[in-house]
Short mmCIF file of C-alpha atoms in Angstrom, two decimals:
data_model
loop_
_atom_site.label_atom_id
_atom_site.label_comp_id
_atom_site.label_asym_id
_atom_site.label_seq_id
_atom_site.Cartn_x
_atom_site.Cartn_y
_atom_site.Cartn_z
CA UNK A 1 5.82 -30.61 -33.32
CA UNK A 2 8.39 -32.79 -31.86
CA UNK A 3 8.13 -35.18 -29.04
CA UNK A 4 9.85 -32.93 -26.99
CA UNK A 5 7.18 -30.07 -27.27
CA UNK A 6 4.87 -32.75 -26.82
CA UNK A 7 5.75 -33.76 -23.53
CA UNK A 8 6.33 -30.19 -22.65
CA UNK A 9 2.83 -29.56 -23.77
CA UNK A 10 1.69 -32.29 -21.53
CA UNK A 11 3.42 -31.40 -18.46
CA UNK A 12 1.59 -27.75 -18.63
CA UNK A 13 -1.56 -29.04 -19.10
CA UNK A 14 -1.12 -31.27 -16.41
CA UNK A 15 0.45 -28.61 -14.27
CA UNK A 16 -2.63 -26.29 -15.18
CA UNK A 17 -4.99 -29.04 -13.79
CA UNK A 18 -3.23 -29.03 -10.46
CA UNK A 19 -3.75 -25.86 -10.04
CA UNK A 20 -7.07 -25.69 -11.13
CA UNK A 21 -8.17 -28.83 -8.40
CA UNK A 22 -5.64 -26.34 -6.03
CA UNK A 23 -8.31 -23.67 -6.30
CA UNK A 24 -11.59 -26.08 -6.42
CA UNK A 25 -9.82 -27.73 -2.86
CA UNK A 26 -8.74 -24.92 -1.18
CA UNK A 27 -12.13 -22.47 -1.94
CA UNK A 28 -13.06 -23.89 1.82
CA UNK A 29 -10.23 -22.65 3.55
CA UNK A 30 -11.01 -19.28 2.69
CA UNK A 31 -14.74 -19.61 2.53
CA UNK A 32 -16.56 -21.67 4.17
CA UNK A 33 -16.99 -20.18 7.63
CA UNK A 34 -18.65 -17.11 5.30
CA UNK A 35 -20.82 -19.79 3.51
CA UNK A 36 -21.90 -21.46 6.79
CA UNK A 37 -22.39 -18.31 8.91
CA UNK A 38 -24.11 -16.94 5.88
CA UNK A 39 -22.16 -13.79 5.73
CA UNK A 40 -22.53 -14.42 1.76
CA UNK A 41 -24.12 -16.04 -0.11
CA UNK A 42 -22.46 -19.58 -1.50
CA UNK A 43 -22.10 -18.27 -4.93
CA UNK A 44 -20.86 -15.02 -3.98
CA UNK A 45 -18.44 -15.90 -1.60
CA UNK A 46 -16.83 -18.53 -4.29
CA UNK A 47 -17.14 -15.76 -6.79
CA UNK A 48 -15.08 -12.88 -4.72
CA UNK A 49 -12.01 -16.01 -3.44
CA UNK A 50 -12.36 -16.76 -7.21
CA UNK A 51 -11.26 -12.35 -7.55
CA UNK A 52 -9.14 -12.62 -4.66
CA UNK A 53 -7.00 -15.40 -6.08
CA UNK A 54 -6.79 -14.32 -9.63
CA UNK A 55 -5.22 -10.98 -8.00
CA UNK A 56 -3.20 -12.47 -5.61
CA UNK A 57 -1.58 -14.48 -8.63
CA UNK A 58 -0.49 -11.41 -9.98
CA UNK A 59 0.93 -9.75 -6.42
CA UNK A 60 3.67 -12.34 -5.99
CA UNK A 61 6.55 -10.31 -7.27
CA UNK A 62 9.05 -13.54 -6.83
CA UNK A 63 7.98 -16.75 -7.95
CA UNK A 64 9.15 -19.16 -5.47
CA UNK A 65 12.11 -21.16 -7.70
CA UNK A 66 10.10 -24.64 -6.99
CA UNK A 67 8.44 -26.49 -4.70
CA UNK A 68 10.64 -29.75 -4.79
CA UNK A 69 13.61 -27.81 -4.67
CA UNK A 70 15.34 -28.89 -1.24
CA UNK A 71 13.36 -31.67 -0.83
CA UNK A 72 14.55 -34.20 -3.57
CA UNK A 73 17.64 -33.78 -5.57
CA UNK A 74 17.73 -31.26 -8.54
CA UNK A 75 19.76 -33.42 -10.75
CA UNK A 76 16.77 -36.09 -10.48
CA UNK A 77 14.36 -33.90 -11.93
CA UNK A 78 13.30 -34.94 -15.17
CA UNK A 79 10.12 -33.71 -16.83
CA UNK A 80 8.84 -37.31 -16.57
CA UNK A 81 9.55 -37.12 -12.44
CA UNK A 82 7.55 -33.39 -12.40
CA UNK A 83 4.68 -34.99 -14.70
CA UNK A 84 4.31 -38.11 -12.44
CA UNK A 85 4.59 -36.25 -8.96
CA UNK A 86 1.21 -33.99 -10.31
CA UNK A 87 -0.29 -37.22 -11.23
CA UNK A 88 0.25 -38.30 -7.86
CA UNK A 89 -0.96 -34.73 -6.59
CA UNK A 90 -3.84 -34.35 -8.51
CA UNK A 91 -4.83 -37.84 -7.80
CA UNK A 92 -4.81 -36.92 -3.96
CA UNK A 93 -6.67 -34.02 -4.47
CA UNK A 94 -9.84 -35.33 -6.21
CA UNK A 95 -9.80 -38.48 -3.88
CA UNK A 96 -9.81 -36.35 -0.60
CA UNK A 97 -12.22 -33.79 -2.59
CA UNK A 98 -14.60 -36.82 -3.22
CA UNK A 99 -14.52 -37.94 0.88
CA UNK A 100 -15.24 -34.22 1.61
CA UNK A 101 -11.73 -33.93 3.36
CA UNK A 102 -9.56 -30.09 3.84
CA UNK A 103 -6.15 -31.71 2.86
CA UNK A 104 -2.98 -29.77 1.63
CA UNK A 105 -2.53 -29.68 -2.33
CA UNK A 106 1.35 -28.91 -1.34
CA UNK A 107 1.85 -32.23 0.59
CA UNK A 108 0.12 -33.65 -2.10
CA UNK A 109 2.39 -32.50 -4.03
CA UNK A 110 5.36 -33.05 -2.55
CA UNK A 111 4.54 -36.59 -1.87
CA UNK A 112 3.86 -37.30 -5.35
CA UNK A 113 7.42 -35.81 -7.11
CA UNK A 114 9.06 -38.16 -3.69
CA UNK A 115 7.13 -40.80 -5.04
CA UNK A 116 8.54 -40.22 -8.65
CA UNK A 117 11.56 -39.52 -7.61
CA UNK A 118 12.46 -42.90 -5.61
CA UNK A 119 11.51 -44.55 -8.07
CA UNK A 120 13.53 -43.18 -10.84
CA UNK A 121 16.30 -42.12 -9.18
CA UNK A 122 16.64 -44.52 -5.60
CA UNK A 123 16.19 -43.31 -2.27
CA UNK A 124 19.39 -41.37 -2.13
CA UNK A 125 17.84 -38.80 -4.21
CA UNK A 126 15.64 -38.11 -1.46
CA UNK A 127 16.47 -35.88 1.36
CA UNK A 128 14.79 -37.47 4.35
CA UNK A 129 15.81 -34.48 6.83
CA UNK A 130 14.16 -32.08 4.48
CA UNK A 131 10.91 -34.41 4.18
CA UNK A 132 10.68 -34.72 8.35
CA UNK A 133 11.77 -30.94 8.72
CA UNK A 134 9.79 -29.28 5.83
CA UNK A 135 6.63 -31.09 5.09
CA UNK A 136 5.84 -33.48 8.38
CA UNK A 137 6.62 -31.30 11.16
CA UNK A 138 4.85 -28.04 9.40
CA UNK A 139 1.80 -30.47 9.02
CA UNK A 140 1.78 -31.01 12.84
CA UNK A 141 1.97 -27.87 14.16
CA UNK A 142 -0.12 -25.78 11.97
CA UNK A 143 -3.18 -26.67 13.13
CA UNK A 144 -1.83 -26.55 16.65
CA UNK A 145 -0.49 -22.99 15.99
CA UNK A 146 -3.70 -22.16 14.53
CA UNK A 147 -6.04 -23.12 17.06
CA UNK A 148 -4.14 -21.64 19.91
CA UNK A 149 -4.44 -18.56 17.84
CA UNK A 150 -7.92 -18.70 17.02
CA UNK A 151 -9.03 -20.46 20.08
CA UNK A 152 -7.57 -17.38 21.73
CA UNK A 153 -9.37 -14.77 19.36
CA UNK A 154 -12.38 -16.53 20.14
CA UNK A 155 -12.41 -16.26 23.49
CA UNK A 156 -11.68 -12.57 23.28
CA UNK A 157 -14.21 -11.63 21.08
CA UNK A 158 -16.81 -13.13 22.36
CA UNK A 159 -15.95 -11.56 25.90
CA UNK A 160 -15.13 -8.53 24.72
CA UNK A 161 -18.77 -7.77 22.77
CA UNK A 162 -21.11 -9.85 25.40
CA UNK A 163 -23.13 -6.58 26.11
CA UNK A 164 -22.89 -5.13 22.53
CA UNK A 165 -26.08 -5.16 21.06
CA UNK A 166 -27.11 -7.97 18.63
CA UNK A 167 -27.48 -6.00 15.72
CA UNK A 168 -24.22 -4.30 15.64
CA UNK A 169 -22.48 -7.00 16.78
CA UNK A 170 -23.59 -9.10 14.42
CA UNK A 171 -23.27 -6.68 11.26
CA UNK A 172 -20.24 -5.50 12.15
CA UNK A 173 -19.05 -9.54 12.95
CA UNK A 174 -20.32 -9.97 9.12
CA UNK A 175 -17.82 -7.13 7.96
CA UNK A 176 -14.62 -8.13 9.67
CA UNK A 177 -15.77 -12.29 8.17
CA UNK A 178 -15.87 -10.91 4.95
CA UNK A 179 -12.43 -8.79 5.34
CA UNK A 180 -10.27 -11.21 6.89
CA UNK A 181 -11.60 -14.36 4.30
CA UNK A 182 -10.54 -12.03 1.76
CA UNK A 183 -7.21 -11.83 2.87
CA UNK A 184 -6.98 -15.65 3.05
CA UNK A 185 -8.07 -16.10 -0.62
CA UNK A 186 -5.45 -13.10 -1.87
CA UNK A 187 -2.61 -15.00 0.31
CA UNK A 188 -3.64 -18.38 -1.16
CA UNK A 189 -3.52 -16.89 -4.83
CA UNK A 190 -0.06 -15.12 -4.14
CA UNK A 191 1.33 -18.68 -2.28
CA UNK A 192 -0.61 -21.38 -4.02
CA UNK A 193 -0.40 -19.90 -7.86
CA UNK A 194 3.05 -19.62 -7.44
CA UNK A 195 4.08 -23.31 -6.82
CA UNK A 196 2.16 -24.02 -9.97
CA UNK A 197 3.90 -21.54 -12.23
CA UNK A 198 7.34 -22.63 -10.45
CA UNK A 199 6.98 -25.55 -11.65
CA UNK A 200 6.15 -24.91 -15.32
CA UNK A 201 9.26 -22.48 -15.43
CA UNK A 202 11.20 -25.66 -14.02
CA UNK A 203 9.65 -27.68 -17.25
CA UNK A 204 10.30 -24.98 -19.54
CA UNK A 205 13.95 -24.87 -18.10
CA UNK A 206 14.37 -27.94 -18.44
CA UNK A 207 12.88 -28.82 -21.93
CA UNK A 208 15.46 -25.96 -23.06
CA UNK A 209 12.74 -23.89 -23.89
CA UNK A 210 13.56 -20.41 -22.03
CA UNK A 211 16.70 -19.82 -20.22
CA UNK A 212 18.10 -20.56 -16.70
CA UNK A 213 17.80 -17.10 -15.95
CA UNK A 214 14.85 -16.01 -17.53
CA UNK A 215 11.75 -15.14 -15.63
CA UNK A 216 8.29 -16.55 -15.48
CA UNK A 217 6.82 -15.60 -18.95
CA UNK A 218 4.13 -13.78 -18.56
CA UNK A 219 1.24 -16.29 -19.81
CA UNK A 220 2.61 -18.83 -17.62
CA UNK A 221 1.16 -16.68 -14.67
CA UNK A 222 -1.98 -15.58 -16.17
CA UNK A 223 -2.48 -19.28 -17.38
CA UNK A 224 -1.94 -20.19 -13.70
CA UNK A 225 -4.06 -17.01 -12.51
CA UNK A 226 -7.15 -17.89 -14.86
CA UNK A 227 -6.66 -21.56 -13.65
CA UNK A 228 -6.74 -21.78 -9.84
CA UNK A 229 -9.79 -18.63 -10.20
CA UNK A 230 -11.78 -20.85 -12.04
CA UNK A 231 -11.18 -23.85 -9.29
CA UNK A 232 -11.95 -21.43 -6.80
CA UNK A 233 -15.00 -20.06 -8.70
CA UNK A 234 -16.53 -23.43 -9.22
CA UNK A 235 -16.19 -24.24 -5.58
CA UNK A 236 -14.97 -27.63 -3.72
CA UNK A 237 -18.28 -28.01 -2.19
CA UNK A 238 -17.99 -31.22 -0.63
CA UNK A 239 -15.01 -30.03 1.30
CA UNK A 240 -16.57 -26.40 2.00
CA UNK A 241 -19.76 -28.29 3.61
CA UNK A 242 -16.99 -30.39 6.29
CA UNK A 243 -14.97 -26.96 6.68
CA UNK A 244 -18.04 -24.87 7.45
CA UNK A 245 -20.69 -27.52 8.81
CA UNK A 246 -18.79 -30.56 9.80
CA UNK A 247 -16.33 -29.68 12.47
CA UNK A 248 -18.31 -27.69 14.92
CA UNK A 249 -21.55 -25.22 14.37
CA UNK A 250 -20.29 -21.66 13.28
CA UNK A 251 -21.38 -18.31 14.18
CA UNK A 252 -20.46 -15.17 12.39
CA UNK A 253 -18.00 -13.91 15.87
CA UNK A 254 -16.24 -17.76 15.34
CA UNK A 255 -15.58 -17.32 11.88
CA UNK A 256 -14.30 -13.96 12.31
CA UNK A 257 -12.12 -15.12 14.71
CA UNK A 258 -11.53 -18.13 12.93
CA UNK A 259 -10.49 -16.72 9.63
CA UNK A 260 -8.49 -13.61 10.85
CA UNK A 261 -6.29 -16.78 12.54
CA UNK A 262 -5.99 -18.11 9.75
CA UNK A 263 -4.68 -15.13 7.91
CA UNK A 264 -2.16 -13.86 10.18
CA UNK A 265 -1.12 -17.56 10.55
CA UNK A 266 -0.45 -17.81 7.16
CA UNK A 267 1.23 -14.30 6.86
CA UNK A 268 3.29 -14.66 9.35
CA UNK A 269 4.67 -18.18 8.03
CA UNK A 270 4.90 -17.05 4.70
CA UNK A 271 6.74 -14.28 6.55
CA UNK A 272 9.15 -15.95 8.45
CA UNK A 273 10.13 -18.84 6.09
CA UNK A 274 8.21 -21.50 8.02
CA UNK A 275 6.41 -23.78 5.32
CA UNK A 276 2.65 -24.02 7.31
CA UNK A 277 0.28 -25.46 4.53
CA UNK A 278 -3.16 -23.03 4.79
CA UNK A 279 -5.47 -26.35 4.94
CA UNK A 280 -3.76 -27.07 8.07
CA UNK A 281 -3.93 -23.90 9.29
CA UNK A 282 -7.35 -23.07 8.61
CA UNK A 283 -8.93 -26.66 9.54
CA UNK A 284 -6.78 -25.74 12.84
CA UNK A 285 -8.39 -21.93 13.05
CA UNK A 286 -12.08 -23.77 12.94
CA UNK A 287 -11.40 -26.28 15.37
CA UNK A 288 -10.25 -23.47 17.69
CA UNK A 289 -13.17 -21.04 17.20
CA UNK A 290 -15.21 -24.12 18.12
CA UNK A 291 -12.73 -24.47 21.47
CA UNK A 292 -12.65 -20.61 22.20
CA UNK A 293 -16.54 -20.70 22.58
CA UNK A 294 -17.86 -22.53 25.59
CA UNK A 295 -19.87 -24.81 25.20
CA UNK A 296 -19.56 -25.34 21.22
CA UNK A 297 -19.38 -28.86 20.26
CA UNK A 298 -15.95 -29.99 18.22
CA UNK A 299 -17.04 -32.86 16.31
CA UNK A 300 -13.52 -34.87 16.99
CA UNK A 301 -14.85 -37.98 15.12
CA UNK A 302 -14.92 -35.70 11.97
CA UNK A 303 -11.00 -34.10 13.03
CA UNK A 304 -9.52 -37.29 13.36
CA UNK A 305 -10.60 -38.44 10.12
CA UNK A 306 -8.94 -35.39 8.33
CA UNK A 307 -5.60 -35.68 10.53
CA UNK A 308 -5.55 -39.47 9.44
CA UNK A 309 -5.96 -37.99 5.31
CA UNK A 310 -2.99 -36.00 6.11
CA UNK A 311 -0.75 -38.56 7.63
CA UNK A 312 -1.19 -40.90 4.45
CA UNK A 313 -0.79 -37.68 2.42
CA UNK A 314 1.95 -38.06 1.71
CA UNK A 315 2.55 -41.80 1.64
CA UNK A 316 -0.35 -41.94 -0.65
CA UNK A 317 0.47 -39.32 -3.45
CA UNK A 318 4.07 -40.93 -3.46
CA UNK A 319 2.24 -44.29 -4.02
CA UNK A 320 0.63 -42.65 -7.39
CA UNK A 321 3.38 -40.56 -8.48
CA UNK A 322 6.08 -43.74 -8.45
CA UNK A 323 3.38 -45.97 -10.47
CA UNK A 324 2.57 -42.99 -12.62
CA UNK A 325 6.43 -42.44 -13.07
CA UNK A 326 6.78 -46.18 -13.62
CA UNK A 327 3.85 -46.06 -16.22
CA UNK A 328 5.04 -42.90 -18.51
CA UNK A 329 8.91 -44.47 -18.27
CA UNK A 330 7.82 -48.12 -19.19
CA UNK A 331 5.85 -47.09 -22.36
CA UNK A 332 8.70 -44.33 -22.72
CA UNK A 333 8.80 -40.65 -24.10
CA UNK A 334 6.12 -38.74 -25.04
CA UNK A 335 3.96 -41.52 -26.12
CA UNK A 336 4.23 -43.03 -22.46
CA UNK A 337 3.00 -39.63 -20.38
CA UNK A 338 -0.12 -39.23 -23.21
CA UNK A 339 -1.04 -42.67 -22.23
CA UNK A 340 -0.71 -41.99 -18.42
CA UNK A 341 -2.45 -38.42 -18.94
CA UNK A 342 -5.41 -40.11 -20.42
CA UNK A 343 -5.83 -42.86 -18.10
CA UNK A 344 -5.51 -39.89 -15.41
CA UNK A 345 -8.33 -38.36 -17.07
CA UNK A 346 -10.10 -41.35 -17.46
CA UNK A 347 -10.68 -42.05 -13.78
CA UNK A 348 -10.92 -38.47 -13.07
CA UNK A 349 -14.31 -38.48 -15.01
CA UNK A 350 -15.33 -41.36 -13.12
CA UNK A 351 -15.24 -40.07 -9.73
CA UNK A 352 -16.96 -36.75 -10.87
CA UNK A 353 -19.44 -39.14 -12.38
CA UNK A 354 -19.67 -40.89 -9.07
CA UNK A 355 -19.92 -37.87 -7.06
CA UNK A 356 -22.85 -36.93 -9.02
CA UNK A 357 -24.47 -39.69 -7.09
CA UNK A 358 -24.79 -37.40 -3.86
CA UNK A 359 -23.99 -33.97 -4.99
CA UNK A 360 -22.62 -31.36 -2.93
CA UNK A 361 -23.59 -27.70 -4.12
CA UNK A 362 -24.42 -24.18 -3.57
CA UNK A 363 -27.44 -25.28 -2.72
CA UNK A 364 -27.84 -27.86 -0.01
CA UNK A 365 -23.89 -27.03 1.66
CA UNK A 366 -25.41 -26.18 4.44
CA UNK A 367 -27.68 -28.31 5.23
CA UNK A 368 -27.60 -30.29 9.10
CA UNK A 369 -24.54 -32.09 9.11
CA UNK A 370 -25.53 -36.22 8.81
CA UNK A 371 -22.06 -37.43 9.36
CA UNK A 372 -20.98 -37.25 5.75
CA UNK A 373 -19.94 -34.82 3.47
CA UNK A 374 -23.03 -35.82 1.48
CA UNK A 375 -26.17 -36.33 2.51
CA UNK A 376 -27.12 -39.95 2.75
CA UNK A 377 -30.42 -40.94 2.16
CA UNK A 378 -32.99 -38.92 2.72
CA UNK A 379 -33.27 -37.05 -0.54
CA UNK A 380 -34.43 -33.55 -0.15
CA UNK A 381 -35.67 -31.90 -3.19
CA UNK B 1 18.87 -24.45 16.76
CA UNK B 2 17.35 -28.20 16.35
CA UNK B 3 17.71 -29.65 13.23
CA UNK B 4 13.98 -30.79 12.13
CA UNK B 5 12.20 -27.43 13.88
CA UNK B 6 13.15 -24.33 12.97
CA UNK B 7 12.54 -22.98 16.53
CA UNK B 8 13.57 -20.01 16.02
CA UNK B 9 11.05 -19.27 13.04
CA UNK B 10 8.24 -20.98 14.41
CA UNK B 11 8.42 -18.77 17.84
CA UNK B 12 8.07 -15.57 15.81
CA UNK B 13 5.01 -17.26 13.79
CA UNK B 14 3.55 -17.59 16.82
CA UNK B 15 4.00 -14.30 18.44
CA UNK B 16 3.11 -12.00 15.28
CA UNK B 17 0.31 -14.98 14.48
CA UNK B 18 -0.92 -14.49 17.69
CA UNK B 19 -0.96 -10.42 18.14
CA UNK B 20 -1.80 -9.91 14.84
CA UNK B 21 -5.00 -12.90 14.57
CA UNK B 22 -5.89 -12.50 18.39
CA UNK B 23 -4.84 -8.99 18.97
CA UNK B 24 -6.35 -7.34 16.07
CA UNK B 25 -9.70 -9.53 16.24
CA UNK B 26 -9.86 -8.34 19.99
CA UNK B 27 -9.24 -4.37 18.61
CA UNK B 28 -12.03 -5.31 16.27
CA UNK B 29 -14.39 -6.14 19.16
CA UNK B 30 -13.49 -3.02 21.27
CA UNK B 31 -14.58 -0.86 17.74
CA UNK B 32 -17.70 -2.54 18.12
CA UNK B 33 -18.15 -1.93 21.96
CA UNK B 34 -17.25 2.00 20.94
CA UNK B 35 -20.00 1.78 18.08
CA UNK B 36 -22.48 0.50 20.09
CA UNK B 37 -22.05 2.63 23.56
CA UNK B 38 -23.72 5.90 21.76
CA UNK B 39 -21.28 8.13 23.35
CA UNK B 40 -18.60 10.36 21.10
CA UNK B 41 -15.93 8.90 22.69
CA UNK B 42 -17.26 5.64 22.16
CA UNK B 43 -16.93 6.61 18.46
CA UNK B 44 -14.04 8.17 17.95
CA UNK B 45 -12.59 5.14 20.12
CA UNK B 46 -14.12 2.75 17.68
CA UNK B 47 -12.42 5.08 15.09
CA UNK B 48 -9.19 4.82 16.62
CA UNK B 49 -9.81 0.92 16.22
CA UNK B 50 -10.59 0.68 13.19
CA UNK B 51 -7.79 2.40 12.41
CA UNK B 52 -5.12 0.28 13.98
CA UNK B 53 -6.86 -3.09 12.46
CA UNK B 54 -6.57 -0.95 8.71
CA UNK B 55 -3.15 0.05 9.81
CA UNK B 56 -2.63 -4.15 10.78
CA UNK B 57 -3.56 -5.13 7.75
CA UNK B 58 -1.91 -3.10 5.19
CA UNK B 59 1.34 -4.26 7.23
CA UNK B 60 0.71 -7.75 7.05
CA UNK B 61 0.29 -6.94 3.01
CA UNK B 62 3.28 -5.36 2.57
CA UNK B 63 5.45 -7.60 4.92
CA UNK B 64 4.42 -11.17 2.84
CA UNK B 65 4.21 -9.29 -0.74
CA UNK B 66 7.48 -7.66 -0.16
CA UNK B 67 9.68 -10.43 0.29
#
């Protein structure tokens, strides 16, 4: 094995992870209004996303070319930039995982290849336009989309049923939750799974080893299929518990309304070519089915700390990504993005190790929200 | 056309976002306002619903898989 493959090698693995923290993350959008309503059970609901995503891997029929593409310049693409922006992504995603905080694996993402990317290439290599029109506008109004939508569903459906019965109304509330966090999970395999396996065809292109033209191979999307499924499957807990209990107290009508928002939000960007990242939408959908009910209580204290994550986003994943670049180019070649990798993985095992400290899980998620995504001190058994 | 908001996208987001999260959540309700008055037409209203939320959702399927 050369260094080449090495690297290549590497980058996949590292590419794989992403996708796999991608699922863990992003298992809130889709359930955690079923988790906190109780319209399944914890493990269930992780375990039909989990389904849900591993299908929708397989539905998109076009893998989108690359997430970067439009945003930095091609030409600056090495597989040392693409290896340094997942550092930066990945390292985003298991700090805001740790705090408990819904925050887009995308912007992540794309903060951590712009990161990379000024740094090996300058800031000409970076289209700012694209940056402002693309990833920061998107992340403003997506949750304001969102909760007009779902602030607006809200309202109607709890006007709509105020004389239907109790039971009915809340089995058949239960049903349409169920349904329409399905169809969240199945978009977020089909969107999210595809940015991952774009950008191990871009590495592959690029190391030479398939074609310009050729397509996806076909274990690059089951690897990426099997590896945001078993993210999803083994649940982002902390960030389920803010999604579902932190933001405002949910009721099966809410999180009906709440997550159908959310999905035809994210159809109808995905739709119409406007880049809306699902953590902002649904974050946006909850805070609205917590508006569309009077007199439900938004927790803003708990909002404003996930708008401030996503403002330093992107900032922050950059931050990584350039001193990950930096790292892998110093040492050089293949040798240099091992080292990185491992040192990655190093801290990586230390924050699991200190989330183990105050564990989120299946089985206290819902417990009264304290103010953290943990609870603090009182240790229930 | 402004250069960092796609206006014209984002206004049709918002429309179908809104008919199709809003609207069919409130179509869902009225099923369940059929189901639960006990009359036929109360079910076959709630039917009629169910059907249009079905028919919503195979359309928003096909409209973001087939792109």
């Amino acid at each position: 094995m050369d260094a080449n493959t090495v690297l290549l090698a590497v980058v996949i693995v590292t590419a794989l992870s992403f996708d796999f923290t991608n699922g863990f993350h992003d298992t809130a959008n889709a359930m955690a209004t079923s988790i906190a309503t109780g319209a399944l059970r914890p493990k269930v609901a992780v375990a039909l996303s989990a389904v849900l995503n591993f299908a929708g891997a397989f539905l998109s029929l076009k893998v989108a070319a690359t997430i970067a593409t439009g945003i930095v310049d091609t030409g600056a693409i090495t597989l040392t930039v693409v290896f340094a922006g997942l550092v930066g992504g990945l390292a985003w995603n298991l700090l805001t995982w740790y705090f408990g905080i819904p925050s887009s694996s995308s912007h992540a993402l794309i903060g951590g290849v712009v990161g990379a990317t000024l740094i090996a290439a300058g800031a000409s290599a970076v289209k700012g336009a694209a940056v402002v029109s693309k990833v920061l506008v998107p992340a403003v109004l997506a949750p304001l989309a969102a909760i007009l939508v779902a602030t607006a569903g809200t309202y109607l459906v709890y006007a709509l049923t105020k004389n239907v019965p109790e039971g009915t109304r809340g089995r058949g509330f239960r049903f349409g939750q169920i349904g329409s966090a399905s169809l969240v999970s199945l978009a977020h395999g089909t969107n999210d799974a595809q940015k991952t396996m774009g950008i191990i065809t871009l590495a592959m292109i690029a190391n030479g080893t398939i074609g310009k033209d050729q397509g996806t191979p076909f274990w690059v999307i089951a690897a990426c299929a099997i590896a945001i499924s078993l993210g999803t499957y083994l649940g982002g807990w902390r960030v389920i518990r803010t999604l579902g209990k932190g933001l405002t107290e949910i009721e099966t009508p809410q999180g009906f309304a709440a997550e159908s928002s959310s999905a035809a939000v994210i159809f109808a960007s995905s739709h119409f070519g406007f880049p809306l990242s699902t953590t902002h939408v649904c974050t946006g959908s909850v805070i609205g089915s917590g508006l569309g009910k009077r007199l439900a209580e938004v927790r803003w204290s708990v909002a404003a700390r996930m708008v401030a994550a996503w403002l330093i986003t992107l900032p922050a994943a950059a931050a990584v990504g350039a001193v990950a670049w930096a790292g892998a180019n110093g040492i050089g070649g293949a040798t240099g993005v091992s080292i990185v990798f491992v040192i990655g993985l190093l801290l990586a095992g230390a924050l699991y190790m200190a989330s183990r400290r105050k564990p989120v899980h299946a089985g206290n998620v819902n417990d009264e929200w304290t103010g953290r995504p943990a609870k603090v001190k009182e240790s229930v058994a | 056309m402004n250069d960092y908001i796609d206006l014209d996208a984002l206004w049709r987001v918002m429309v179908a976002s809104l008919v199709a999260g809003a609207g069919l959540a409130a179509v869902f309700s009225l099923a369940l306002v059929g189901l639960s008055s006990g009359r036929p037409a109360g079910k076959v209203g709630a039917a009629a619903c169910f059907l249009v939320v079905a028919a919503g959702i195979v359309l928003g399927l096909y409209v973001m898989l087939a792109k």
